[in-house]
Coordinates of C-alpha atoms in Angstrom, one line a residue:
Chain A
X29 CA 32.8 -66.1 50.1
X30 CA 32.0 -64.6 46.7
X31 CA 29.1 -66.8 46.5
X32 CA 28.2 -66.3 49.8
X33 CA 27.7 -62.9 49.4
X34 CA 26.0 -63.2 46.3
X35 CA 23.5 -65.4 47.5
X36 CA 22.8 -62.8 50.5
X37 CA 22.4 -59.8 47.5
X38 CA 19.4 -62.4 46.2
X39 CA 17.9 -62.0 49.5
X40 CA 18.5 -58.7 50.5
X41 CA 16.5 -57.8 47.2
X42 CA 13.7 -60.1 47.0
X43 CA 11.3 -57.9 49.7
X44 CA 12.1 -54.9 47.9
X45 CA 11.7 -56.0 44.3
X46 CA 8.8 -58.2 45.4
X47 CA 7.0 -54.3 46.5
X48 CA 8.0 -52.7 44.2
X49 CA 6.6 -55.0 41.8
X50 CA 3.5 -55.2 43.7
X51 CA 3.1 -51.5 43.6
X52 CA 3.7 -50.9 40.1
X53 CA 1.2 -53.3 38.6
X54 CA -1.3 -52.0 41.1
X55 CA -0.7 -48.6 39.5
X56 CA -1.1 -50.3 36.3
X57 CA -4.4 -51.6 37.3
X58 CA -5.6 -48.1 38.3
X59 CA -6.3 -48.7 41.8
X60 CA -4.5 -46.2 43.1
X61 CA -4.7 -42.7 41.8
X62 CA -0.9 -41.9 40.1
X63 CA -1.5 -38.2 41.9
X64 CA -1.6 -39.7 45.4
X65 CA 1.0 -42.3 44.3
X66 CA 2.4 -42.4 41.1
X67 CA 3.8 -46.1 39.9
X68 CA 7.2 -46.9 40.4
X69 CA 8.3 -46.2 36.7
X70 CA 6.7 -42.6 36.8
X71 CA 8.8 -42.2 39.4
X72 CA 11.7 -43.3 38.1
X73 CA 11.2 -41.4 34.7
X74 CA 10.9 -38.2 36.6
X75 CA 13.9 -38.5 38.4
X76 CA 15.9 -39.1 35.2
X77 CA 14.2 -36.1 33.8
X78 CA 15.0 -34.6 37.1
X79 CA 18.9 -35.4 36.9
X80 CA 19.6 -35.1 33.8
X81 CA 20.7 -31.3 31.4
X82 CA 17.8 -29.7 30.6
X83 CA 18.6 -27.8 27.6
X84 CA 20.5 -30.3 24.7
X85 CA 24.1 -29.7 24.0
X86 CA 25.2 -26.8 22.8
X87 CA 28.8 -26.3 22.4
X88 CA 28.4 -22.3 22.5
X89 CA 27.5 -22.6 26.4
X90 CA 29.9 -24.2 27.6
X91 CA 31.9 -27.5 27.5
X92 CA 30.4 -31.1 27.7
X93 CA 31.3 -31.5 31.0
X94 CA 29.4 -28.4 32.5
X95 CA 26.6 -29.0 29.9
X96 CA 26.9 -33.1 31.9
X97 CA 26.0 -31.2 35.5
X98 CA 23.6 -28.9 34.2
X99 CA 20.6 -30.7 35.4
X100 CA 19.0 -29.3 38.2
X101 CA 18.9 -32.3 40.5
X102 CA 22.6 -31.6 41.0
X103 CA 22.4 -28.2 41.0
X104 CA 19.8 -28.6 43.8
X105 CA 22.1 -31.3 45.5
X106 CA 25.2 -28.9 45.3
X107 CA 23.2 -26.3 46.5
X108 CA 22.2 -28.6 49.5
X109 CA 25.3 -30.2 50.3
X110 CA 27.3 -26.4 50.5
X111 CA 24.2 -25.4 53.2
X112 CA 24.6 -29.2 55.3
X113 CA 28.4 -29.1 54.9
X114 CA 28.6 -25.2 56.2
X115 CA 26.2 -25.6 58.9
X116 CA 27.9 -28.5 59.9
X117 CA 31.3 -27.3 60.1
X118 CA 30.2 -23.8 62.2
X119 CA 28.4 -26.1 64.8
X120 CA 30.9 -28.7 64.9
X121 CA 33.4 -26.1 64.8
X122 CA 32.2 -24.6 68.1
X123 CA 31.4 -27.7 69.9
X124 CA 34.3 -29.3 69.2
X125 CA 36.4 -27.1 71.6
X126 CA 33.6 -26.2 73.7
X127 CA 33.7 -29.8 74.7
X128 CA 37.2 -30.4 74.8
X129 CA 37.0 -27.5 77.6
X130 CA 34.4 -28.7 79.2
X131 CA 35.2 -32.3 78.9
X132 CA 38.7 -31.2 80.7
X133 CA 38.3 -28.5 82.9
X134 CA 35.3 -29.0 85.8
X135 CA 35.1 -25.2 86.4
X136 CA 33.9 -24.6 83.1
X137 CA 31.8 -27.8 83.1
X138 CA 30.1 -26.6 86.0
X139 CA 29.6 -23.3 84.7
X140 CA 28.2 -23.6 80.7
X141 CA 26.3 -27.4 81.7
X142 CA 23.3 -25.4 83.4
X143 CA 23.1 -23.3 80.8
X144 CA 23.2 -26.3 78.0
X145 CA 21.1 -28.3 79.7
X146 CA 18.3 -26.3 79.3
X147 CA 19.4 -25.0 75.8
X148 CA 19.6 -28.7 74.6
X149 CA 16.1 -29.8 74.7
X150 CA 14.3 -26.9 71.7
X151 CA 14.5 -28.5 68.7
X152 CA 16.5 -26.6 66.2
X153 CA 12.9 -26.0 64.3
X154 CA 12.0 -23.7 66.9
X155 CA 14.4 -21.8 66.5
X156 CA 13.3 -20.8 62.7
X157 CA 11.0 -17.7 63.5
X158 CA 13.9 -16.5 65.6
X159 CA 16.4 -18.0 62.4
X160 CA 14.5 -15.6 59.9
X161 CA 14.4 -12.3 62.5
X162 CA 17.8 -12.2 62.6
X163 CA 19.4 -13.8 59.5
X164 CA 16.9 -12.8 57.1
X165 CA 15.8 -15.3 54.0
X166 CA 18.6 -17.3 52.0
X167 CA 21.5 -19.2 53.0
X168 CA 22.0 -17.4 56.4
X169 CA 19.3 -18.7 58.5
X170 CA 19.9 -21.8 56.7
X171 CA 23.5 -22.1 58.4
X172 CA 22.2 -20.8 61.8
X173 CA 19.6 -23.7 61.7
X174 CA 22.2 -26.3 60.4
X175 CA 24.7 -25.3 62.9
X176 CA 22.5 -25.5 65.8
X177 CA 21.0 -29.0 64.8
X178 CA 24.6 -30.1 65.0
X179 CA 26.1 -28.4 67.5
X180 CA 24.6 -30.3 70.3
X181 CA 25.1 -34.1 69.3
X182 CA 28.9 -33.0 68.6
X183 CA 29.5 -30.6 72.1
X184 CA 27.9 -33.6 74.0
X185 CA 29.6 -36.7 72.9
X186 CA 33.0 -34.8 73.1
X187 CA 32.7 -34.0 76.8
X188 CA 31.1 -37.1 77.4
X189 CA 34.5 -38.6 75.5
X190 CA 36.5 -36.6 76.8
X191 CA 35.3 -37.3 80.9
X192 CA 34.9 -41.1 80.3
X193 CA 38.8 -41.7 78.9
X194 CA 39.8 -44.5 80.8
X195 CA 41.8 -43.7 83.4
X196 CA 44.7 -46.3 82.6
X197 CA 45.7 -44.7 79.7
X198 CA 46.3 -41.4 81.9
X199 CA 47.9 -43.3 84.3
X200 CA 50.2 -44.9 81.9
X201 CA 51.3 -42.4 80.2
X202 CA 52.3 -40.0 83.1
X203 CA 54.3 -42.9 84.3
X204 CA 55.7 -42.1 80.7
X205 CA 56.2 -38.4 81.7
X206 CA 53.7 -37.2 80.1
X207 CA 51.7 -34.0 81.4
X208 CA 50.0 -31.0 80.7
X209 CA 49.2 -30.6 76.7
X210 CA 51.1 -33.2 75.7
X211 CA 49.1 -35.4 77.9
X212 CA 45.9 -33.5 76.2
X213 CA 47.2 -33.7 72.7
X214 CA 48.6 -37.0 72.5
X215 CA 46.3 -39.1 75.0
X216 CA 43.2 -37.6 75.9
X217 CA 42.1 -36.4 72.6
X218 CA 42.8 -40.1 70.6
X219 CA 41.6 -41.7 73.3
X220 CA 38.1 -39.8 73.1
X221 CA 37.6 -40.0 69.1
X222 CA 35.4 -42.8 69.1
X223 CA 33.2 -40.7 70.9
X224 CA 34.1 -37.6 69.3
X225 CA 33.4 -39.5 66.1
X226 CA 30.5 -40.8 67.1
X227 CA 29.2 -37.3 67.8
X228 CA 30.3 -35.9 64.6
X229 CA 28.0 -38.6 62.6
X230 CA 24.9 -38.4 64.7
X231 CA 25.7 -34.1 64.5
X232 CA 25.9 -34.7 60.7
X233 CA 22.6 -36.7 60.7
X234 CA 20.6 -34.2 63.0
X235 CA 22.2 -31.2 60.5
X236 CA 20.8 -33.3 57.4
X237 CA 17.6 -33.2 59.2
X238 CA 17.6 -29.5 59.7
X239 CA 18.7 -28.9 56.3
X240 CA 15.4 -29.9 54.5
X241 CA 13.7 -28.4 57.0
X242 CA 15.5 -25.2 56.5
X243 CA 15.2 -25.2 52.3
X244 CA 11.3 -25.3 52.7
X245 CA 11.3 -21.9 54.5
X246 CA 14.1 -19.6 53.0
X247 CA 15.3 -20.7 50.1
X248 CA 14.8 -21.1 46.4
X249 CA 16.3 -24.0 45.4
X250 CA 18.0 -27.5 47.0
X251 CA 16.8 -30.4 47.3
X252 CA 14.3 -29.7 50.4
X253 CA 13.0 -26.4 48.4
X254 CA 12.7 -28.5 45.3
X255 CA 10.0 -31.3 47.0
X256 CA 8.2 -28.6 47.5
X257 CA 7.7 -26.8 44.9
X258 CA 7.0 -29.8 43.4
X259 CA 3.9 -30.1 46.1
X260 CA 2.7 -26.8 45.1
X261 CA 2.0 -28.3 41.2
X262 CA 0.5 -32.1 42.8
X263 CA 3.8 -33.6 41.4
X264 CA 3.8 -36.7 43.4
X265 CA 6.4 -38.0 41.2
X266 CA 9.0 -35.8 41.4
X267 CA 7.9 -35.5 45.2
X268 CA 9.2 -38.9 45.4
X269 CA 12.1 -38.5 43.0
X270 CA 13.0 -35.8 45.1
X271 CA 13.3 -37.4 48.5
X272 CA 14.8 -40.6 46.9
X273 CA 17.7 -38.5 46.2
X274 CA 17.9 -36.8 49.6
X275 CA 18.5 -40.4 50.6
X276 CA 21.0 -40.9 48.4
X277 CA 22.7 -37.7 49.1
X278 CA 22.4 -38.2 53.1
X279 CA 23.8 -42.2 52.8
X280 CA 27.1 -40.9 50.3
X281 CA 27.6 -38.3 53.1
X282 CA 27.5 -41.1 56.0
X283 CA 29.4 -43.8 54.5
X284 CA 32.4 -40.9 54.1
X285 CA 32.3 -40.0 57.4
X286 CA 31.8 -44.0 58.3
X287 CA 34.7 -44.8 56.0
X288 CA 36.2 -41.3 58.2
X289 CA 35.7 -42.7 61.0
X290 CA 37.6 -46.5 60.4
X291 CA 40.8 -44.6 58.7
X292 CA 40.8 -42.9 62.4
X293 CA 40.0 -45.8 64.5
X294 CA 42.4 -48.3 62.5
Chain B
X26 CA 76.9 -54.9 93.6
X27 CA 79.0 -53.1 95.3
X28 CA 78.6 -52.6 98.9
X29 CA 77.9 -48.8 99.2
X30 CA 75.2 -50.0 96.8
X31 CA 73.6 -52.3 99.2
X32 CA 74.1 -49.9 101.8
X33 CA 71.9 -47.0 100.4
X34 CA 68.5 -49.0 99.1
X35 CA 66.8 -48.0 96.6
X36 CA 63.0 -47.9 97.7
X37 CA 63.2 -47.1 101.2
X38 CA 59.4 -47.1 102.6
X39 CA 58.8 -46.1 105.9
X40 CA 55.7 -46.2 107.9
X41 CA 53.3 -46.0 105.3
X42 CA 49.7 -45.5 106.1
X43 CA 46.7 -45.4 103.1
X44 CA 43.1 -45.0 104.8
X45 CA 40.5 -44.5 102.3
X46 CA 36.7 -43.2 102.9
X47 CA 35.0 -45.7 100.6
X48 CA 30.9 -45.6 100.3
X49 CA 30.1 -48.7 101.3
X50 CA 32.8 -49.6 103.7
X51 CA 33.3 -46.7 105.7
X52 CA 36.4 -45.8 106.4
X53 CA 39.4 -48.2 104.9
X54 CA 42.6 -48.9 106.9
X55 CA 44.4 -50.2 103.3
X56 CA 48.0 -49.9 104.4
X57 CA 49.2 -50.1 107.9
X58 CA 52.7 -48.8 109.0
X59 CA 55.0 -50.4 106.2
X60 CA 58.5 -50.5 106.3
X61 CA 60.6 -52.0 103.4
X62 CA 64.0 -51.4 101.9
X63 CA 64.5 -52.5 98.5
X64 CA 68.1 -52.8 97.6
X65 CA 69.4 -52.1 94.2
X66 CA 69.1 -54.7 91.4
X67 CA 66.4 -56.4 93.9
X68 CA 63.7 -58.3 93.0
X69 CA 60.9 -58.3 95.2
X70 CA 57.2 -59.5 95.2
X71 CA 54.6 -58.5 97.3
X72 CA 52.0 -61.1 97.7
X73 CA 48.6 -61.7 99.3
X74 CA 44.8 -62.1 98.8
X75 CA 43.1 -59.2 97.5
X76 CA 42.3 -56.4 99.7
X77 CA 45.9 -56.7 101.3
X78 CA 47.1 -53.6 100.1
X79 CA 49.5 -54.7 97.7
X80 CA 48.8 -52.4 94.7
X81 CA 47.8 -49.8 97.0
X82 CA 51.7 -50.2 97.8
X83 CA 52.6 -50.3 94.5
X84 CA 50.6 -47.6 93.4
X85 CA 51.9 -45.4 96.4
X86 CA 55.4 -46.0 95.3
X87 CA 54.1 -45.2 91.5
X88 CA 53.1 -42.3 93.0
X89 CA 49.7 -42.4 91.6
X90 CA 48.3 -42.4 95.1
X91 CA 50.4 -41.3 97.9
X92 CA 50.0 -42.5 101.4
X93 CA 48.2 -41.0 103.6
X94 CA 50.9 -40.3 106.3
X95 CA 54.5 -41.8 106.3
X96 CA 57.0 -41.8 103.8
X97 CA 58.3 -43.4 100.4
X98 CA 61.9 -42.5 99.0
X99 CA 63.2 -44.0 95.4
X100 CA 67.0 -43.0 94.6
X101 CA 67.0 -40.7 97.8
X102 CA 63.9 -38.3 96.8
X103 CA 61.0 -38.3 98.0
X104 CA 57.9 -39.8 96.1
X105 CA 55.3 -36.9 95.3
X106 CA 54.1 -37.6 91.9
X107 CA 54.4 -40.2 89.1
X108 CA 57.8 -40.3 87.1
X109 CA 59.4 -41.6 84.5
X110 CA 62.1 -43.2 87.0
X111 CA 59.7 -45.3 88.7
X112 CA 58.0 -47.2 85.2
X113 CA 54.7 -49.3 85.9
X114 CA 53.7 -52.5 84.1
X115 CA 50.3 -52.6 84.3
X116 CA 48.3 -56.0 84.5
X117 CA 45.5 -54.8 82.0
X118 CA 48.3 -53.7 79.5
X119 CA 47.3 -50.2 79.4
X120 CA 48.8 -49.9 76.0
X121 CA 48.3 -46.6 73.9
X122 CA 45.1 -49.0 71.2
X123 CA 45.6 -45.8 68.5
X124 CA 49.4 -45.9 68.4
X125 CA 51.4 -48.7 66.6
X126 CA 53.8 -51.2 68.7
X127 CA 57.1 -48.9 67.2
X128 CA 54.8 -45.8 68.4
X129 CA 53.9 -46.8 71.6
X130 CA 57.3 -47.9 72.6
X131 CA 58.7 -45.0 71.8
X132 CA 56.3 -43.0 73.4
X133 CA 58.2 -42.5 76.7
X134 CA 61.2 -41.8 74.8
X135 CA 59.6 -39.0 72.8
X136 CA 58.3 -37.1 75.6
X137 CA 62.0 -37.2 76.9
X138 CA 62.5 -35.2 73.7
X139 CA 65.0 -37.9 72.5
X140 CA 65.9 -37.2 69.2
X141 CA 64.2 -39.1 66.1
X142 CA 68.1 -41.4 65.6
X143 CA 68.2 -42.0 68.8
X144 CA 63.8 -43.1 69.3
X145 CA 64.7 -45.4 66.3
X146 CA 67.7 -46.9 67.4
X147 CA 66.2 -47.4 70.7
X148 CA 63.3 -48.9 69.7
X149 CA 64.6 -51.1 67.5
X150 CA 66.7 -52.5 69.5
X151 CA 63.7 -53.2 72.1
X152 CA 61.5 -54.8 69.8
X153 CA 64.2 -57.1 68.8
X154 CA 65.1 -57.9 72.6
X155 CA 61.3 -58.6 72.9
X156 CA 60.7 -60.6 69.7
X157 CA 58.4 -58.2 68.7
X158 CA 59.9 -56.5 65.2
X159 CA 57.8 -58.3 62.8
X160 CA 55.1 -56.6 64.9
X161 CA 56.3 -53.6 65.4
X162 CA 53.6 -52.1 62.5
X163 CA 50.5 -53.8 64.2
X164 CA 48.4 -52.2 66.7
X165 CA 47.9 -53.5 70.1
X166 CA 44.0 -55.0 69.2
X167 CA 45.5 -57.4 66.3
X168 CA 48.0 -58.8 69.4
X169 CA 47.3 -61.6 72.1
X170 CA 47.8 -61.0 75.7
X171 CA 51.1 -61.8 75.7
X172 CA 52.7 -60.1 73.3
X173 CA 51.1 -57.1 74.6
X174 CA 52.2 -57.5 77.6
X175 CA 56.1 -57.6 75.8
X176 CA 55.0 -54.5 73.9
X177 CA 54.5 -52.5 77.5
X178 CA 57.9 -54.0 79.0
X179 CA 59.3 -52.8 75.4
X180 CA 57.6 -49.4 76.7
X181 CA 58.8 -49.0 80.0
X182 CA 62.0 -50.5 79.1
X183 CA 62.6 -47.7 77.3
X184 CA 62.5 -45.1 79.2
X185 CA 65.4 -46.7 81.2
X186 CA 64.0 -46.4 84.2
X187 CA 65.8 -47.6 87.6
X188 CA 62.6 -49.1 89.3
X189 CA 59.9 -51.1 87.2
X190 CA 56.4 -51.4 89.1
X191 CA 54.7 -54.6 87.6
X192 CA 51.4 -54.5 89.0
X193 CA 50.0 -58.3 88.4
X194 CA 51.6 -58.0 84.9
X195 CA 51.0 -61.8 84.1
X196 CA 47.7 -62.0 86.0
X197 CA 45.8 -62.3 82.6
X198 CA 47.6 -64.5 80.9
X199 CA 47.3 -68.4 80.5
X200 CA 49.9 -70.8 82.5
X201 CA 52.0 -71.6 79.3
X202 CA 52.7 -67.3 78.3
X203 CA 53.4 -66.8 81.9
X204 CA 56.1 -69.0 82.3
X205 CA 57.2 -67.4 78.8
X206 CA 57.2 -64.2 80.6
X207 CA 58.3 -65.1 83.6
X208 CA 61.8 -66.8 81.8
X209 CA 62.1 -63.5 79.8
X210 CA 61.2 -60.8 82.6
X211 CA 64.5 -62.9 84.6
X212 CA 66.6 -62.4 81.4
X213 CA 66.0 -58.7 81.1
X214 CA 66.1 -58.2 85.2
X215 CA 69.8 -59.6 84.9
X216 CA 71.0 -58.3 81.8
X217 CA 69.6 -54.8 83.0
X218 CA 70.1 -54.9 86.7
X219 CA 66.7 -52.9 87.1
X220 CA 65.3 -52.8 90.9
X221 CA 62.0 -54.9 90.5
X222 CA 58.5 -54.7 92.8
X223 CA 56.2 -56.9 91.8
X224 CA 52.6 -57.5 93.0
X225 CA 51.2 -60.7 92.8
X226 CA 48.7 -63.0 94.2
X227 CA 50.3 -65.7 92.2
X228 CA 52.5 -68.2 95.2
X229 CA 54.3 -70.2 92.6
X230 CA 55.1 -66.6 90.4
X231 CA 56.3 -64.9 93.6
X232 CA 59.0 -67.6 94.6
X233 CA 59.8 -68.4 91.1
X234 CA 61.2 -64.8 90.6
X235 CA 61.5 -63.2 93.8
X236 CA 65.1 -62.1 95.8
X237 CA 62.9 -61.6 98.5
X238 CA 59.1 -62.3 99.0
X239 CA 56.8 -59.4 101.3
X240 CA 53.6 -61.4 102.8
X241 CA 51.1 -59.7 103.1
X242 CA 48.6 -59.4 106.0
X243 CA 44.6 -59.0 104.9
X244 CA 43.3 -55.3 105.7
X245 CA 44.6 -53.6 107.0
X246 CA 47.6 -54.4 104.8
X247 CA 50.5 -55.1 107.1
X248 CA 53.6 -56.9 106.4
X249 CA 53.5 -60.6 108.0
X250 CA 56.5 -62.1 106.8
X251 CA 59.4 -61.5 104.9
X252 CA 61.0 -64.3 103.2
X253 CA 64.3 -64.9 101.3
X254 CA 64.4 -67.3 98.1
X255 CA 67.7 -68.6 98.7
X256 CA 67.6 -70.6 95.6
X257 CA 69.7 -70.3 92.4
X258 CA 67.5 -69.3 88.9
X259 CA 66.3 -70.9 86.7
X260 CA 64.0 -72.2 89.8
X261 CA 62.6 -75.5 89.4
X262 CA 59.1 -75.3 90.5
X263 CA 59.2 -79.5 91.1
X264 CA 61.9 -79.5 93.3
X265 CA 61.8 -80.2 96.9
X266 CA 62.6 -77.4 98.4
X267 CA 60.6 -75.0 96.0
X268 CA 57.5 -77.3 97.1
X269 CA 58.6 -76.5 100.8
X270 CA 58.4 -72.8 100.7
X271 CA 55.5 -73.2 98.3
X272 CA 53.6 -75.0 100.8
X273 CA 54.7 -72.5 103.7
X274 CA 53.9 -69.7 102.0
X275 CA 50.7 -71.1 100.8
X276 CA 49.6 -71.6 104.7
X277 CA 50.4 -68.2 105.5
X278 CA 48.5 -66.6 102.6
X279 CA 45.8 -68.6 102.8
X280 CA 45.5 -68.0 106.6
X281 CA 44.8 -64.0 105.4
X282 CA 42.7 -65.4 102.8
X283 CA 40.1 -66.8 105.4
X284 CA 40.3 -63.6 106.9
X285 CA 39.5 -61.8 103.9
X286 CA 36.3 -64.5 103.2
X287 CA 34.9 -63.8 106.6
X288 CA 35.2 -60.3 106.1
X289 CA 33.4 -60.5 103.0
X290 CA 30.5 -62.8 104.2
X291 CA 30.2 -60.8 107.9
X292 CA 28.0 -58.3 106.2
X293 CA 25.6 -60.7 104.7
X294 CA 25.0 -62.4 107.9
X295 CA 24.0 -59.4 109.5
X296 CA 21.5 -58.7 107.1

């Protein structure tokens, strides 16, 4: 097994290395200009410049610790990860029991569907003029933007979850004597997480989305804000630097919710 | 049984009609005028070919569906809605998949509002009665077939209901489980004196278990026959006169059976 998986690490890296390899000694060569794309070690260099303190340690500011996180990559992803995880939890916040409403009671579906339905299709981006009228600049819009790119994903998976529960385990368990919110709390809503859960990580993936977006029009620092900035002075490096760490930040947050999402589906 | 007992059944069905308006079929005579008495401590199967009404029965009597006119009394009052007195055993398990096997059988129990000594005790005591304790931790995926079928008896069993539904409960399972089943469904039907209908296509199944055995006719669902099982249990399926009523019973529902494939081919041949 050990082996096994050892041998599949070998060739889940050669394509990469192979590339990267490629690319850096064409930088070397000077075929391609390092402003367009800079090698693979310039990159790298930057983003260790990028992540680590700026200023050396200076036990009059503060302790080692706090001097440790003083860099402004995690500053930046701090800053982006409070915006992602706020906006996230206001949409998912309403959705969730805007489905669970929906997803149970046909009066209300039949009411607020129209109304979502043709809500559903504008992008979240289009909704940043808007964002900035009434939320001004800073986090505000930010949320508003977040919130909306994760509202929808969320709201619809939970009704769809909530409508498509098979219809044994109802049976069943009013045979049980199970009914009104007990039947709700303790049948219906388990037996619609996996969708629910589903909805949360595509929500969460559509808000991550949103969130760059949003840090390139309102705000003055975050991950988004900081790529570019780093446009504005042809720093292709740290341009690169910058997004690798978006992914990295965007693949911690799904493998918690993934590992989330197993602990609840045992 | 005493002989008030006997006198006042405990199912008493009478006249049952179920017509449904299905897309494709038009208008669907499932059940036509049913009478049957089931007598406390009974077991009975219904059994014919599908599309002989015989979980439409069932599920009437759950009260999951009720008929469309005549009536269905359990215990003297009248069927209206599913209960906890009338438990189902369902053929696709329909066990709780997010709840353990302690959790699930105690499910019925907790929404009694039985207190947390008496759930354990109760459960406990099921699981063990089920062979199912070194289990009872597990969830129902990380079982086979069979023991999830246990796990649901262990459910409705719990509830202490008077009447169990079992709605093709072995149906799924391979021959060897069944008879497993089959042996340890008996032992619980006479230890507990529960009042048993059971749906089942199955010939052998049905005379192996049944008091009584309700024929079915194909739509719309009538009953043809009603026949005892005289013998004494444990039934041995090899004996002569089990081979008998196995082979009259077989000629009966297979004669419903060619009326159910002619049915199902008549539409093609229009075409």
């Amino acid at each position: 097994m050990a082996k096994k998986s050892g041998g599949s690490v070998v060739w889940s890296l050669a394509v990469p290395v192979a590339l990267l390899a490629i690319w850096e000694g064409l930088s070397r060569a000077g075929v391609i200009n390092p402003m367009i794309l800079p090698s693979p070690s310039a990159v790298f260099l930057r983003w260790i410049a990028y992540a680590k303190p700026m200023m050396p340690f200076d036990p009059v500011e503060g302790t080692y610790v706090a001097w440790l996180f003083s860099g402004e990559l995690l500053h930046d992803a701090a800053a982006s990860l409070y915006r992602v995880v706020m906006g996230f939890l206001i949409g998912a916040g309403l959705a969730l029991p805007i489905g669970l409403l929906m997803g149970t009671s046909e009066t209300v579906y039949r009411l607020i569907n129209p109304l979502l339905q043709i809500l559903r299709p504008i992008p979240p981006i289009a909704y940043i003029p808007l964002a900035i009228l009434w939320f001004g600049l800073g986090n505000p819009p930010a949320f508003f933007l977040i919130s909306l790119g994760a509202f929808f994903p969320v709201l619809m998976n939970t009704i769809g979850g909530v409508r498509t529960v098979d219809a044994i385990y109802v049976r069943a368990a009013r045979n049980l004597g199970a009914s009104g919110a007990t039947l709700f709390w303790r049948v219906i809503l388990p037996a619609a997480t996996p969708h629910i859960m589903t909805g949360l990580r595509v929500g969460f993936g559509v808000a991550f989305i949103v969130l760059i977006v949003a840090e390139m029009i309102a705000v003055n620092n975050g991950l988004g804000y900081r790529i570019l900035e780093a446009r504005e002075f042809f720093w292709s490096d740290k341009i690169i630097a910058g997004m690798i760490s978006i992914g990295l930040l965007g693949l911690a947050i799904d493998t918690g919710l993934s590992r989330l999402s197993d602990h609840l589906l045992r | 049984m005493s002989a008030s007992d006997a006198a006042r059944p405990e199912i008493v069905i009478r006249g049952v009609t179920k017509v449904f308006e299905a897309e494709a079929l038009g208008t669907v005579v499932a059940l036509n005028g049913i009478d049957l008495d089931v007598a406390k401590g009974e077991f009975v199967c219904l059994l014919g070919p599908s599309g002989c009404g015989k979980s439409t029965l069932l599920n009437a009597v759950a009260g999951f569906s009720l008929p469309t006119s005549g009536s269905i009394r359990t215990n003297d009052v009248e069927v209206t809605a599913p209960g906890p007195d009338r438990a189902m055993v369902f053929q696709e398990y329909a066990l709780f998949p997010w709840m353990t096997v302690a959790k699930n059988v105690a499910f019925g129990l907790e929404m009694k509002g039985a207190s947390k000594a008496e759930i354990k005790e109760k459960v406990d005591g099921l699981l063990a009665t089920l062979h199912l304790t070194e289990f009872r931790d597990r969830f129902p995926k990380d079982l086979s077939g069979g023991m999830r079928q246990r796990v649901a008896i262990a459910r409705v069993l719990a509830i202490d209901s008077p009447v169990l539904l079992m709605d093709e409960p072995f149906g799924a399972l391979d021959a060897l489980t069944r008879r497993n089943l089959q042996d340890e469904l008996l032992r619980i039907w006479s230890e507990w004196r529960k009042t048993i209908l059971f749906v089942t296509h199955g010939i052998e199944e049905s005379i192996y278990l049944a008091d009584r055995i309700v024929v079915m006719t194909y739509r719309p669902g009538r009953v043809k026959k009603i026949v005892e099982v005289g013998m004494p249990r444990l039934r041995d399926v090899s004996s002569p006169e089990f081979n008998t009523l196995k082979r009259e019973l077989t000629e009966m529902v297979m004669e419903e059976q060619r009326r159910h494939a002619e049915a199902e081919t008549r539409p093609a041949m229009a075409d």
